[in-house]
Each structure stands twice: as structure tokens, then as C-alpha cells.
Short mmCIF file of C-alpha atoms and ligand atoms in Angstrom, two decimals:
data_model
loop_
_atom_site.label_atom_id
_atom_site.label_comp_id
_atom_site.label_asym_id
_atom_site.label_seq_id
_atom_site.Cartn_x
_atom_site.Cartn_y
_atom_site.Cartn_z
CA MET A 1 56.41 -31.34 -11.42
CA ALA A 2 53.19 -30.58 -9.60
CA ASN A 3 49.98 -30.61 -11.62
CA ARG A 4 49.53 -27.08 -12.98
CA GLY A 5 45.82 -27.47 -13.65
CA GLY A 6 44.13 -26.33 -16.84
CA PHE A 7 40.90 -25.09 -18.36
CA SER A 8 38.19 -27.73 -18.37
CA SER A 9 37.01 -26.94 -21.90
CA LYS A 10 37.48 -24.69 -24.91
CA LEU A 11 34.53 -22.60 -23.76
CA GLY A 12 36.10 -22.24 -20.34
CA PHE A 13 39.28 -20.89 -21.88
CA ILE A 14 37.41 -18.52 -24.20
CA MET A 15 35.38 -17.15 -21.29
CA ALA A 16 38.45 -16.65 -19.11
CA ALA A 17 40.49 -15.01 -21.86
CA ALA A 18 37.55 -12.85 -22.92
CA GLY A 19 37.19 -11.96 -19.24
CA SER A 20 40.81 -10.86 -19.21
CA ALA A 21 40.30 -8.78 -22.32
CA VAL A 22 37.02 -7.16 -21.30
CA GLY A 23 37.76 -4.73 -18.50
CA LEU A 24 38.10 -1.08 -17.58
CA GLY A 25 39.75 -0.72 -20.98
CA ASN A 26 36.46 -1.48 -22.75
CA ILE A 27 33.91 0.18 -20.57
CA TRP A 28 35.90 3.21 -19.52
CA GLY A 29 38.88 3.53 -21.87
CA PHE A 30 37.15 2.82 -25.16
CA PRO A 31 34.26 5.31 -24.87
CA TYR A 32 36.52 8.06 -23.64
CA GLU A 33 39.03 7.52 -26.40
CA VAL A 34 36.15 7.62 -28.88
CA GLY A 35 34.91 10.83 -27.25
CA GLN A 36 38.29 12.49 -27.44
CA GLY A 37 39.49 11.09 -30.68
CA GLY A 38 37.03 11.74 -33.39
CA GLY A 39 34.05 9.53 -32.65
CA ALA A 40 33.35 6.93 -35.29
CA ALA A 41 36.64 7.61 -37.10
CA PHE A 42 38.39 6.24 -34.02
CA VAL A 43 36.05 3.23 -33.96
CA VAL A 44 36.95 2.33 -37.54
CA MET A 45 40.68 2.45 -36.83
CA TYR A 46 40.21 0.45 -33.66
CA LEU A 47 38.40 -2.33 -35.52
CA ILE A 48 41.08 -2.49 -38.20
CA PHE A 49 43.82 -2.79 -35.60
CA CYS A 50 42.00 -5.43 -33.55
CA PHE A 51 41.45 -7.79 -36.45
CA LEU A 52 44.43 -7.22 -38.71
CA LEU A 53 47.18 -6.65 -36.19
CA CYS A 54 46.18 -7.74 -32.72
CA PHE A 55 44.52 -11.00 -33.69
CA PRO A 56 47.80 -12.44 -35.07
CA VAL A 57 49.63 -11.36 -31.90
CA MET A 58 46.99 -13.08 -29.79
CA VAL A 59 47.23 -16.32 -31.75
CA THR A 60 51.02 -16.26 -31.35
CA GLU A 61 50.89 -15.74 -27.59
CA ILE A 62 48.42 -18.57 -27.09
CA ALA A 63 50.49 -20.90 -29.30
CA ILE A 64 53.71 -20.21 -27.38
CA GLY A 65 51.87 -20.88 -24.12
CA ARG A 66 50.24 -24.07 -25.27
CA LYS A 67 53.38 -25.49 -26.85
CA SER A 68 55.43 -24.97 -23.72
CA GLN A 69 52.74 -25.45 -21.05
CA LYS A 70 54.70 -22.93 -19.03
CA ASN A 71 54.45 -19.43 -17.58
CA ALA A 72 55.64 -16.37 -19.52
CA VAL A 73 59.30 -16.86 -18.54
CA GLY A 74 59.43 -20.66 -18.50
CA ALA A 75 57.91 -20.74 -22.00
CA PHE A 76 61.02 -19.22 -23.58
CA ASN A 77 63.29 -21.56 -21.60
CA TYR A 78 61.25 -24.57 -22.64
CA LEU A 79 61.48 -23.66 -26.31
CA GLY A 80 65.26 -23.55 -25.91
CA PHE A 81 65.90 -19.81 -26.02
CA LYS A 82 66.83 -18.90 -22.50
CA LYS A 83 68.10 -15.45 -23.40
CA TRP A 84 64.68 -14.54 -24.72
CA ASN A 85 63.08 -15.15 -21.34
CA ILE A 86 63.86 -11.48 -20.70
CA VAL A 87 60.71 -10.82 -22.76
CA GLY A 88 58.75 -12.94 -20.31
CA LYS A 89 60.35 -11.18 -17.37
CA MET A 90 59.40 -7.85 -18.85
CA GLY A 91 55.84 -9.16 -19.23
CA ILE A 92 55.71 -10.17 -15.59
CA LEU A 93 57.00 -6.77 -14.52
CA CYS A 94 54.40 -5.17 -16.74
CA GLY A 95 51.62 -7.29 -15.20
CA VAL A 96 52.73 -6.28 -11.73
CA LEU A 97 52.83 -2.58 -12.61
CA ILE A 98 49.50 -2.59 -14.45
CA LEU A 99 47.73 -4.49 -11.68
CA SER A 100 49.16 -2.10 -9.07
CA PHE A 101 47.32 0.91 -10.51
CA TYR A 102 44.45 -0.89 -12.24
CA ASN A 103 43.43 -2.14 -8.80
CA VAL A 104 43.37 1.43 -7.47
CA ILE A 105 40.89 2.44 -10.17
CA ALA A 106 38.88 -0.75 -9.65
CA GLY A 107 38.74 0.17 -5.95
CA TRP A 108 37.27 3.59 -6.80
CA ALA A 109 34.66 1.90 -8.98
CA PHE A 110 33.85 -0.54 -6.19
CA GLY A 111 33.23 2.33 -3.77
CA TYR A 112 30.94 4.02 -6.29
CA ILE A 113 28.54 1.07 -6.05
CA PHE A 114 27.69 2.23 -2.51
CA GLU A 115 27.54 5.89 -3.53
CA MET A 116 25.08 5.18 -6.33
CA ALA A 117 23.02 2.78 -4.25
CA SER A 118 22.54 5.56 -1.69
CA SER A 119 21.71 8.10 -4.44
CA ASN A 120 24.77 10.19 -3.65
CA PHE A 121 25.03 11.64 -7.17
CA GLY A 122 26.67 14.76 -5.74
CA ILE A 123 29.84 12.66 -5.63
CA ALA A 124 30.32 13.79 -9.23
CA ASP A 125 31.30 17.24 -7.98
CA HIS A 126 33.47 15.79 -5.24
CA PHE A 127 35.45 13.16 -7.07
CA GLY A 128 38.66 15.01 -6.12
CA ASP A 129 37.77 14.70 -2.44
CA TYR A 130 36.65 11.10 -2.85
CA VAL A 131 40.10 9.99 -4.05
CA LEU A 132 41.74 12.09 -1.33
CA ASN A 133 40.14 9.97 1.34
CA ILE A 134 42.90 7.45 0.97
CA PHE A 135 41.98 5.27 3.92
CA ARG A 136 38.55 4.65 2.52
CA VAL A 137 39.55 4.19 -1.12
CA GLY A 138 42.61 2.27 0.07
CA LEU A 139 40.30 -0.14 1.85
CA TYR A 140 38.13 -0.53 -1.26
CA GLY A 141 41.27 -1.38 -3.21
CA LEU A 142 42.33 -3.86 -0.55
CA VAL A 143 38.98 -5.62 -0.74
CA PHE A 144 39.20 -5.72 -4.53
CA MET A 145 42.69 -7.19 -4.43
CA ALA A 146 41.60 -9.76 -1.83
CA VAL A 147 38.70 -10.92 -4.01
CA THR A 148 41.06 -11.16 -6.98
CA ALA A 149 43.52 -13.20 -4.92
CA TYR A 150 40.75 -15.45 -3.65
CA VAL A 151 39.66 -16.31 -7.19
CA VAL A 152 43.22 -16.96 -8.36
CA SER A 153 44.00 -19.06 -5.28
CA LYS A 154 41.20 -21.44 -6.26
CA GLY A 155 43.18 -22.44 -9.34
CA VAL A 156 42.62 -22.33 -13.07
CA SER A 157 39.41 -24.30 -13.55
CA GLY A 158 38.04 -23.98 -10.00
CA GLY A 159 38.68 -20.24 -9.68
CA ILE A 160 39.53 -18.30 -12.84
CA GLU A 161 37.29 -20.25 -15.21
CA LYS A 162 34.41 -20.57 -12.78
CA ALA A 163 34.41 -16.85 -12.00
CA ALA A 164 34.51 -15.94 -15.70
CA LYS A 165 31.65 -18.29 -16.53
CA LEU A 166 29.53 -16.59 -13.89
CA LEU A 167 30.61 -13.00 -14.37
CA MET A 168 30.78 -12.70 -18.16
CA PRO A 169 27.16 -13.64 -18.96
CA THR A 170 25.97 -11.44 -16.08
CA LEU A 171 28.02 -8.57 -17.44
CA LEU A 172 26.53 -9.01 -20.89
CA PHE A 173 23.03 -9.05 -19.47
CA LEU A 174 23.62 -5.90 -17.41
CA ILE A 175 25.24 -3.98 -20.22
CA VAL A 176 22.51 -4.84 -22.75
CA SER A 177 19.85 -3.80 -20.20
CA LEU A 178 21.57 -0.43 -19.80
CA VAL A 179 21.85 0.03 -23.57
CA LEU A 180 18.12 -0.57 -23.96
CA TYR A 181 17.40 1.84 -21.15
CA SER A 182 19.66 4.58 -22.51
CA PHE A 183 17.92 4.35 -25.89
CA THR A 184 14.66 5.35 -24.25
CA LEU A 185 16.06 8.72 -23.14
CA GLU A 186 15.50 11.95 -25.02
CA ASN A 187 18.23 12.97 -27.50
CA SER A 188 19.82 9.55 -27.28
CA MET A 189 20.07 9.36 -31.07
CA ALA A 190 22.43 12.36 -31.20
CA GLY A 191 24.85 10.24 -29.19
CA VAL A 192 24.41 7.25 -31.46
CA LYS A 193 25.14 9.40 -34.53
CA PHE A 194 28.29 10.86 -33.05
CA TYR A 195 29.39 7.36 -32.22
CA LEU A 196 28.58 5.54 -35.42
CA ILE A 197 28.80 7.97 -38.35
CA PRO A 198 32.46 8.56 -39.10
CA ASP A 199 33.84 11.97 -39.96
CA PHE A 200 37.18 11.12 -41.52
CA SER A 201 38.39 14.70 -41.30
CA LEU A 202 38.87 13.91 -37.61
CA MET A 203 41.36 11.16 -38.44
CA THR A 204 44.61 12.63 -37.15
CA GLY A 205 47.89 10.89 -36.37
CA SER A 206 47.06 10.73 -32.70
CA VAL A 207 43.68 9.11 -33.40
CA ILE A 208 45.39 6.31 -35.31
CA TYR A 209 48.02 5.92 -32.71
CA ASN A 210 45.63 5.90 -29.73
CA ALA A 211 43.42 3.39 -31.50
CA MET A 212 46.39 1.07 -31.78
CA GLY A 213 47.29 1.41 -28.08
CA GLN A 214 43.68 0.96 -27.07
CA ALA A 215 43.27 -2.20 -29.16
CA PHE A 216 46.43 -3.70 -27.74
CA PHE A 217 45.65 -2.98 -24.10
CA SER A 218 42.05 -4.01 -24.48
CA LEU A 219 42.99 -7.41 -25.87
CA SER A 220 45.46 -8.00 -22.98
CA LEU A 221 48.38 -8.41 -25.36
CA GLY A 222 52.12 -7.89 -25.06
CA MET A 223 52.78 -9.06 -21.52
CA GLY A 224 52.38 -12.80 -21.67
CA ALA A 225 48.90 -12.93 -20.13
CA LEU A 226 47.82 -15.05 -23.06
CA ILE A 227 51.02 -17.10 -23.00
CA THR A 228 50.05 -17.92 -19.42
CA TYR A 229 46.39 -18.67 -20.20
CA GLY A 230 47.48 -20.51 -23.36
CA SER A 231 49.59 -22.82 -21.21
CA TYR A 232 46.39 -24.17 -19.67
CA VAL A 233 44.72 -24.92 -23.02
CA SER A 234 44.17 -28.46 -24.26
CA LYS A 235 46.16 -29.71 -27.25
CA ASN A 236 42.87 -30.62 -28.96
CA ASP A 237 41.51 -27.09 -28.98
CA ASN A 238 41.56 -24.91 -32.05
CA ILE A 239 43.64 -21.84 -31.18
CA ILE A 240 42.57 -19.85 -34.23
CA THR A 241 38.83 -20.09 -33.60
CA SER A 242 39.34 -19.54 -29.86
CA ALA A 243 41.30 -16.35 -30.54
CA ALA A 244 38.64 -15.23 -33.01
CA PHE A 245 35.92 -15.62 -30.37
CA ILE A 246 38.01 -13.77 -27.78
CA THR A 247 38.65 -10.88 -30.16
CA LEU A 248 34.98 -10.72 -31.17
CA ALA A 249 33.85 -10.77 -27.55
CA ASP A 250 36.21 -7.98 -26.59
CA VAL A 251 35.39 -5.79 -29.57
CA GLY A 252 31.69 -6.57 -29.16
CA ILE A 253 31.61 -5.50 -25.52
CA ALA A 254 33.57 -2.31 -26.28
CA LEU A 255 31.12 -1.43 -29.06
CA ILE A 256 28.15 -2.15 -26.82
CA ALA A 257 29.70 -0.04 -24.03
CA GLY A 258 29.74 2.85 -26.51
CA LEU A 259 26.09 2.23 -27.30
CA MET A 260 25.36 2.54 -23.61
CA ILE A 261 27.40 5.66 -22.92
CA PHE A 262 26.93 7.92 -25.96
CA PRO A 263 23.12 7.96 -25.79
CA LEU A 264 23.52 8.93 -22.11
CA ILE A 265 25.81 11.80 -23.13
CA GLY A 266 23.34 12.79 -25.88
CA TYR A 267 20.64 12.99 -23.21
CA MET A 268 22.82 14.98 -20.82
CA THR A 269 24.01 17.50 -23.42
CA GLU A 270 20.53 17.82 -24.95
CA GLY A 271 21.85 16.46 -28.19
CA THR A 272 24.74 18.89 -28.64
CA MET A 273 27.44 16.32 -27.74
CA SER A 274 29.54 19.19 -26.42
CA GLU A 275 32.90 18.44 -24.86
CA VAL A 276 31.25 17.75 -21.51
CA GLY A 277 33.26 15.21 -19.59
CA ARG A 278 34.24 13.10 -22.52
CA GLY A 279 37.77 12.74 -21.10
CA PRO A 280 39.02 10.44 -18.37
CA ALA A 281 36.50 11.99 -15.98
CA LEU A 282 33.74 10.32 -17.98
CA ILE A 283 33.07 7.42 -15.66
CA PHE A 284 33.50 8.99 -12.26
CA VAL A 285 32.17 12.48 -12.93
CA THR A 286 29.98 12.69 -16.02
CA LEU A 287 28.10 9.43 -15.64
CA PRO A 288 27.03 10.03 -12.01
CA GLN A 289 25.76 13.46 -13.11
CA ILE A 290 23.70 11.74 -15.76
CA PHE A 291 22.37 9.17 -13.31
CA GLY A 292 21.51 12.08 -11.00
CA SER A 293 19.62 13.86 -13.75
CA ILE A 294 17.61 10.69 -14.39
CA GLY A 295 16.73 11.10 -10.72
CA GLY A 296 14.86 9.07 -8.15
CA SER A 297 15.18 5.37 -7.72
CA TRP A 298 15.74 4.80 -11.45
CA GLY A 299 18.88 6.91 -11.33
CA ALA A 300 20.14 4.98 -8.31
CA ALA A 301 19.31 1.64 -9.88
CA VAL A 302 20.96 2.43 -13.22
CA GLY A 303 24.02 3.90 -11.47
CA THR A 304 24.40 0.93 -9.15
CA ILE A 305 24.04 -1.56 -11.98
CA PHE A 306 26.60 0.34 -14.01
CA PHE A 307 29.27 0.20 -11.31
CA VAL A 308 28.56 -3.44 -10.48
CA LEU A 309 29.06 -4.14 -14.15
CA LEU A 310 32.29 -2.20 -14.23
CA CYS A 311 33.60 -4.12 -11.21
CA PHE A 312 32.72 -7.48 -12.76
CA ALA A 313 34.58 -6.51 -15.91
CA ALA A 314 37.57 -5.29 -13.91
CA LEU A 315 37.66 -8.42 -11.73
CA THR A 316 38.13 -10.92 -14.56
CA SER A 317 40.96 -8.66 -15.81
CA THR A 318 42.69 -8.27 -12.43
CA VAL A 319 42.50 -12.05 -12.08
CA SER A 320 44.45 -12.49 -15.32
CA LEU A 321 46.94 -9.80 -14.36
CA LEU A 322 47.62 -11.59 -11.07
CA GLU A 323 47.84 -15.02 -12.70
CA VAL A 324 50.84 -13.95 -14.81
CA PRO A 325 53.30 -13.42 -11.90
CA VAL A 326 51.66 -16.15 -9.82
CA SER A 327 52.15 -18.84 -12.45
CA TYR A 328 55.79 -17.76 -12.71
CA VAL A 329 56.32 -18.08 -8.95
CA VAL A 330 54.51 -21.43 -8.84
CA ASP A 331 56.34 -22.97 -11.84
CA GLU A 332 59.81 -21.54 -11.48
CA LEU A 333 60.23 -21.01 -7.75
CA ASN A 334 58.23 -24.06 -6.69
CA VAL A 335 56.00 -22.18 -4.28
CA ARG A 336 52.57 -23.61 -3.49
CA ARG A 337 49.80 -21.82 -5.39
CA LYS A 338 47.90 -20.45 -2.38
CA ARG A 339 50.99 -19.06 -0.75
CA ALA A 340 52.25 -17.59 -4.04
CA VAL A 341 48.91 -15.87 -4.67
CA TRP A 342 48.66 -14.11 -1.32
CA LEU A 343 52.33 -13.11 -1.29
CA VAL A 344 52.26 -11.67 -4.80
CA ALA A 345 48.89 -9.96 -4.31
CA GLY A 346 50.11 -8.35 -1.07
CA LEU A 347 53.26 -7.12 -2.72
CA ILE A 348 51.38 -5.66 -5.69
CA TYR A 349 48.97 -3.89 -3.36
CA LEU A 350 51.95 -2.22 -1.69
CA ILE A 351 53.42 -1.24 -5.06
CA GLY A 352 50.06 0.39 -5.81
CA ILE A 353 50.18 2.69 -2.79
CA PRO A 354 52.01 5.55 -4.57
CA SER A 355 49.30 5.40 -7.29
CA LEU A 356 46.72 5.74 -4.53
CA LEU A 357 48.51 8.69 -2.95
CA GLY A 358 49.34 10.49 -6.18
CA ASN A 359 45.90 11.99 -6.74
CA GLY A 360 46.37 15.01 -4.53
CA TYR A 361 47.12 13.39 -1.19
CA SER A 362 50.89 13.37 -1.54
CA GLU A 363 52.52 16.31 -3.25
CA PHE A 364 55.49 14.16 -4.22
CA PHE A 365 53.52 11.41 -5.98
CA SER A 366 51.00 13.83 -7.48
CA HIS A 367 53.79 15.64 -9.32
CA PHE A 368 56.08 12.70 -9.69
CA VAL A 369 58.02 13.43 -12.88
CA THR A 370 58.21 16.13 -15.50
CA TYR A 371 58.96 14.71 -18.92
CA ILE A 372 61.35 16.49 -21.24
CA GLY A 373 59.51 19.20 -23.11
CA ALA A 374 56.40 19.00 -20.88
CA ASP A 375 54.92 22.07 -19.16
CA SER A 376 53.56 20.25 -16.16
CA ALA A 377 54.40 17.26 -13.99
CA THR A 378 52.85 13.82 -14.34
CA ASP A 379 51.36 11.97 -11.37
CA PHE A 380 52.53 8.52 -10.35
CA LEU A 381 49.50 6.61 -11.63
CA SER A 382 49.73 8.20 -15.07
CA PHE A 383 53.47 7.60 -15.09
CA MET A 384 52.91 3.89 -14.42
CA ASN A 385 50.33 3.85 -17.17
CA HIS A 386 52.74 5.46 -19.63
CA VAL A 387 55.55 3.07 -18.75
CA ALA A 388 53.55 -0.14 -18.68
CA ASN A 389 50.64 0.26 -21.10
CA ASP A 390 52.00 2.69 -23.62
CA THR A 391 55.62 1.58 -23.70
CA LEU A 392 56.22 -1.94 -22.41
CA LEU A 393 53.13 -3.53 -24.00
CA PRO A 394 53.92 -2.60 -27.63
CA LEU A 395 57.58 -3.44 -27.02
CA GLY A 396 56.64 -6.81 -25.52
CA GLY A 397 54.23 -7.51 -28.37
CA CYS A 398 56.85 -6.62 -30.95
CA LEU A 399 59.43 -8.91 -29.37
CA ILE A 400 56.99 -11.80 -28.93
CA VAL A 401 55.97 -11.88 -32.61
CA PHE A 402 59.54 -11.32 -33.76
CA PHE A 403 60.65 -14.19 -31.55
CA ALA A 404 57.93 -16.53 -32.82
CA ALA A 405 58.55 -15.84 -36.50
CA HIS A 406 62.31 -15.48 -36.66
CA VAL A 407 63.83 -17.21 -33.63
CA TRP A 408 61.50 -20.06 -32.73
CA LYS A 409 60.58 -20.03 -36.47
CA LYS A 410 57.24 -19.73 -38.13
CA GLU A 411 57.21 -23.41 -39.17
CA ASN A 412 57.09 -24.34 -35.48
CA LEU A 413 54.40 -21.78 -34.81
CA ASP A 414 52.41 -23.23 -37.71
CA GLU A 415 52.85 -26.76 -36.36
CA GLU A 416 51.38 -25.72 -33.01
CA LEU A 417 48.52 -23.82 -34.62
CA ALA A 418 47.68 -26.80 -36.83
CA GLN A 419 47.11 -29.00 -33.75
CA GLY A 420 43.38 -29.02 -33.18
CA ALA A 421 42.84 -27.08 -36.42
CA PRO A 422 42.80 -29.65 -39.23
CA ASN A 423 42.07 -27.14 -42.03
CA TYR A 424 44.70 -24.64 -41.01
CA LYS A 425 47.58 -25.72 -43.23
CA GLY A 426 47.34 -24.23 -46.68
CA SER A 427 44.48 -21.92 -45.73
CA PHE A 428 44.26 -18.18 -46.36
CA VAL A 429 44.38 -17.65 -42.59
CA GLN A 430 47.74 -19.38 -42.45
CA LYS A 431 49.13 -17.17 -45.21
CA TYR A 432 47.87 -14.02 -43.59
CA LEU A 433 49.15 -15.00 -40.15
CA ASN A 434 52.56 -15.80 -41.56
CA PHE A 435 52.78 -12.39 -43.15
CA ALA A 436 51.41 -10.54 -40.12
CA VAL A 437 53.55 -12.30 -37.54
CA SER A 438 56.75 -12.14 -39.60
CA TYR A 439 56.55 -8.58 -40.92
CA LEU A 440 53.44 -6.49 -40.32
CA ALA A 441 53.15 -6.81 -36.54
CA PRO A 442 56.84 -6.48 -35.61
CA ILE A 443 57.24 -3.43 -37.84
CA VAL A 444 54.07 -1.64 -36.75
CA LEU A 445 54.56 -2.42 -33.06
CA GLY A 446 58.23 -1.49 -33.15
CA THR A 447 57.34 1.81 -34.78
CA VAL A 448 54.59 2.52 -32.27
CA PHE A 449 57.00 1.79 -29.45
CA VAL A 450 59.60 4.26 -30.74
CA LEU A 451 57.00 6.94 -31.52
CA THR A 452 55.42 6.58 -28.08
CA VAL A 453 58.69 6.88 -26.21
CA LEU A 454 59.68 9.94 -28.22
CA SER A 455 56.32 11.62 -27.88
CA THR A 456 55.50 10.79 -24.26
CA PHE A 457 58.84 11.13 -22.56
CA PHE A 458 60.72 13.52 -24.82
CA GLY A 459 57.99 15.71 -26.27
CA ILE A 460 59.07 14.87 -29.84
CA ASN A 461 56.01 14.35 -32.02
CA LEU A 462 56.94 12.88 -35.36
CA ILE A 463 53.31 12.34 -36.43
N1 PFF B 1 42.35 -5.92 -21.18
C1 PFF B 1 42.10 -5.31 -19.91
C2 PFF B 1 41.15 -4.14 -20.09
O1 PFF B 1 40.78 -3.82 -21.23
O2 PFF B 1 40.78 -3.53 -19.11
C3 PFF B 1 43.37 -4.88 -19.22
C4 PFF B 1 44.46 -5.91 -19.22
C5 PFF B 1 44.26 -7.12 -18.59
C6 PFF B 1 45.64 -5.66 -19.88
C7 PFF B 1 45.24 -8.09 -18.62
C8 PFF B 1 46.65 -6.61 -19.92
C9 PFF B 1 46.43 -7.83 -19.29
F1 PFF B 1 47.33 -8.73 -19.33
#
């Protein structure tokens, strides 16, 4: 078999996996979920889910990858359970679907760099027209996909790891600079309070449930991305501590993103924290308004830096999304890496076209489906999001942990985790992971999957 390549060091792996985790989900998704779902009460739930539930899933994915040294499908074959490779196939499908629309949004963000740099803050009132200009935003998306493909084509250590090592520290620097700046604005503290002081009366079923989905998506779990990255990890590395760093980095960046955005909203709303643009429009509508109200060259500078930052975060995530199908094509279909990358990236770009058109340009894709019990139709991009993120990810996660604990068997999982982690056996961490992977995670994820399907597609809300 051809040399698959691998990460050059533990740090390289941590950076790449943290790069996968930190993305639009942290800088856009997290603050808007906090804004909609009860402020700090949401944050508390999110933290609980990340550490108690998602961390064990992450460890399991990496262990399956490292044991087999294979892609998400090949891993199940290698372990001797060919039938289970359907879970890997589902993961690859999920990666393809997520990348197809994630890239559209990343393309919008990419275009905003130029808008902010030229002080065009009025774009906030014309976001609807901006996304209607499909040739322009389509081109931005094409460029974004091409950069992603270029990085992946350079291989694991020469492309993915190198890009992450450059982009992640830069991202941290930019985000911390913006936090410090936003703290200097008037009424910034009102935002900080909303964000950090929990009001548990706001803790509804949907807050808990969204926090779970957000944690899962944000940590890139449930679709074999970390099986794939895990397959490039050295046998000497400690999977447990690596996963802990990745989780901390992801949670840390999400928390810092909140510290950047809520003070800005405090400033904009003069401390009232009214509903203003706390929804999905946050990034593309509310923030440019805020940058505009800062005014002058400061506004342009802060706005430009923000969207550069967002694109860096998105890029290390799109790279991991592309690597999942690419490693499958390279390993299983024996296609050369470069060729596989450009073919798969081109195909995914095409699959993303309906998501591009479904924001008003095409009537058909803008009102693509009407779910049972819903009053209005759902556009194609949101539909993809519901199918892939909200449904397939928790299902995939549930099946992966169930597989590891009860089919492959937890003794084998433990054996793999103990390699490179001399103190693992007999530790509290081992006991907790055994419990979480065998019972807690499959049950919670299975339940979330069923509840999501019922609520999203059939309008049946059990909680
Ligand atoms: N974790 C990424 C984010 O928060 O934006 C999205 C993502 C990347 C999800 C890779 C899944 C994945 F495999």
C-alpha cells in the first residue's frame, strides 16, 4: 500500500484537530445560540456536554482511527466488522453534505473581507441582495474550495498540519486583539453580564438540546473526521491528553468568541441587550452594523480582521471535511491523492450549488421542503443542515460509541488508549470513559437523534 503520510508530531495532530473543531460553529454558531438560548445558562449546558459526553466520543473516534490506520470506512473493515462500515459511509456522506453548504457560508464570509476593507458597512442592510448575486458569491465559494483543496492536496503533514500550525496561532492572536478592543467600548460590560451570569429560569428543553447539538458539531464529532485524523497519529502519542487539549482549545475559542461578540452587542444596544440581531443574522448583518457605528478606519480595520479570522477558522474546518472523503478515495479506490482531492472538491462544489441558489435566487431551492406540521417551507441550505448536522451527526456518534463498546469491545478500546498512556489502566479516567462510551453516550445520543427527527421533520415536540 502507498505511504499514507501522517502527522509529524503530537502537537501537529492537536493543532490540526483543533483546527477542524474551531470553525464557523465556534465564532458564528456558538454566540448566536447563546444569544437565542438563554445566555449563560446555555454556556453552562454546553460546557457540561463538551466534557462529559463529547470528550469520550472524541477519544473513541481517535482510537478507532489510530488502531486501524485507515479512513472512516476502511477502519471498520480492518477491525473485522465489515457490516459496520455503513457507519463510515454515512460519515463520508455527512462530510460531503456539510462541506457543500459550509463552503457556501465560508464564501460569503470571504467576500465580506473586501466589503469591510472598503468600509462598505451598508452591506448589513443589503445582505439579502449580496447572497442573490450568485455569480459573485459563487466565485468566492469556488476560491474558498480551491484553497481548501490546495491544502489537502499537499498531504497530511505538508498541507493540513502546516496550514493549521500557521492559521491557529494567528487566529488566536486576532481574536484576543478583538476581545481587548471590544472591552474598551461603552456598555461592553452589559454584554459580558448577559453572557456570563446564568439565569437558570431560561433553561428550557430546547436550550439543553441545542447545547448538545452545538457541542457535537463544534467538536467535529459523529462523522469520522477524527477517525480519519486519528489514523495519522503515532502509536506513541497519548490519545487522552491529545483529546483533552483539542476539547479545551475548541471550548476556549468558543468562549473567547463570546467575549468578543457580546460586548460589541452591548455597545450597539446601549446596554439593553435587546433582541437585535442575535439570531443567525448576527455575523452578516448585526456585526457589520456595529463595525459601521465604530466608524472610520477603525471600523474598517476591526471588520476586516474579524472576517479574516472567520475565514481562517473556517478553512481549517473545510480542510478536515474534505480530508474525510479524500482519504476514503485514496485508501479504498487507490486513486492518487492529488487527483482524488480535485475530483472530490469539484464534486462537492457542484453539490453545494442548490445551497447557493436557495437564498432567494431560485424559488424552488428557497422553498425546498415543507416538513410535516410546519407552517412554512425550508430552504435547501437549512434542509442540508438539518439532515447532516442535526440528524446524521448524533446518529453517527451514537453508532460509533456503541460499536466501540459492544461490538469491537471496550477491552480493545482500552488497549488502544493505553498505548502511549502508561497511567491509563486503572485510572479514574478509564472508569469514566468505560461508563460513558458503553452507556451514557449511546443512550443520550440515541435519544437526541430520535427527538430531533420527531421535532424537526414531524413537528412533534416531546420536550
Ligand atoms: N467543527 C466545525 C465548526 O465548528 O465549524 C465544523 C465541522 C468540521 C463539523 C468538521 C464536522 C467536521 F467533521
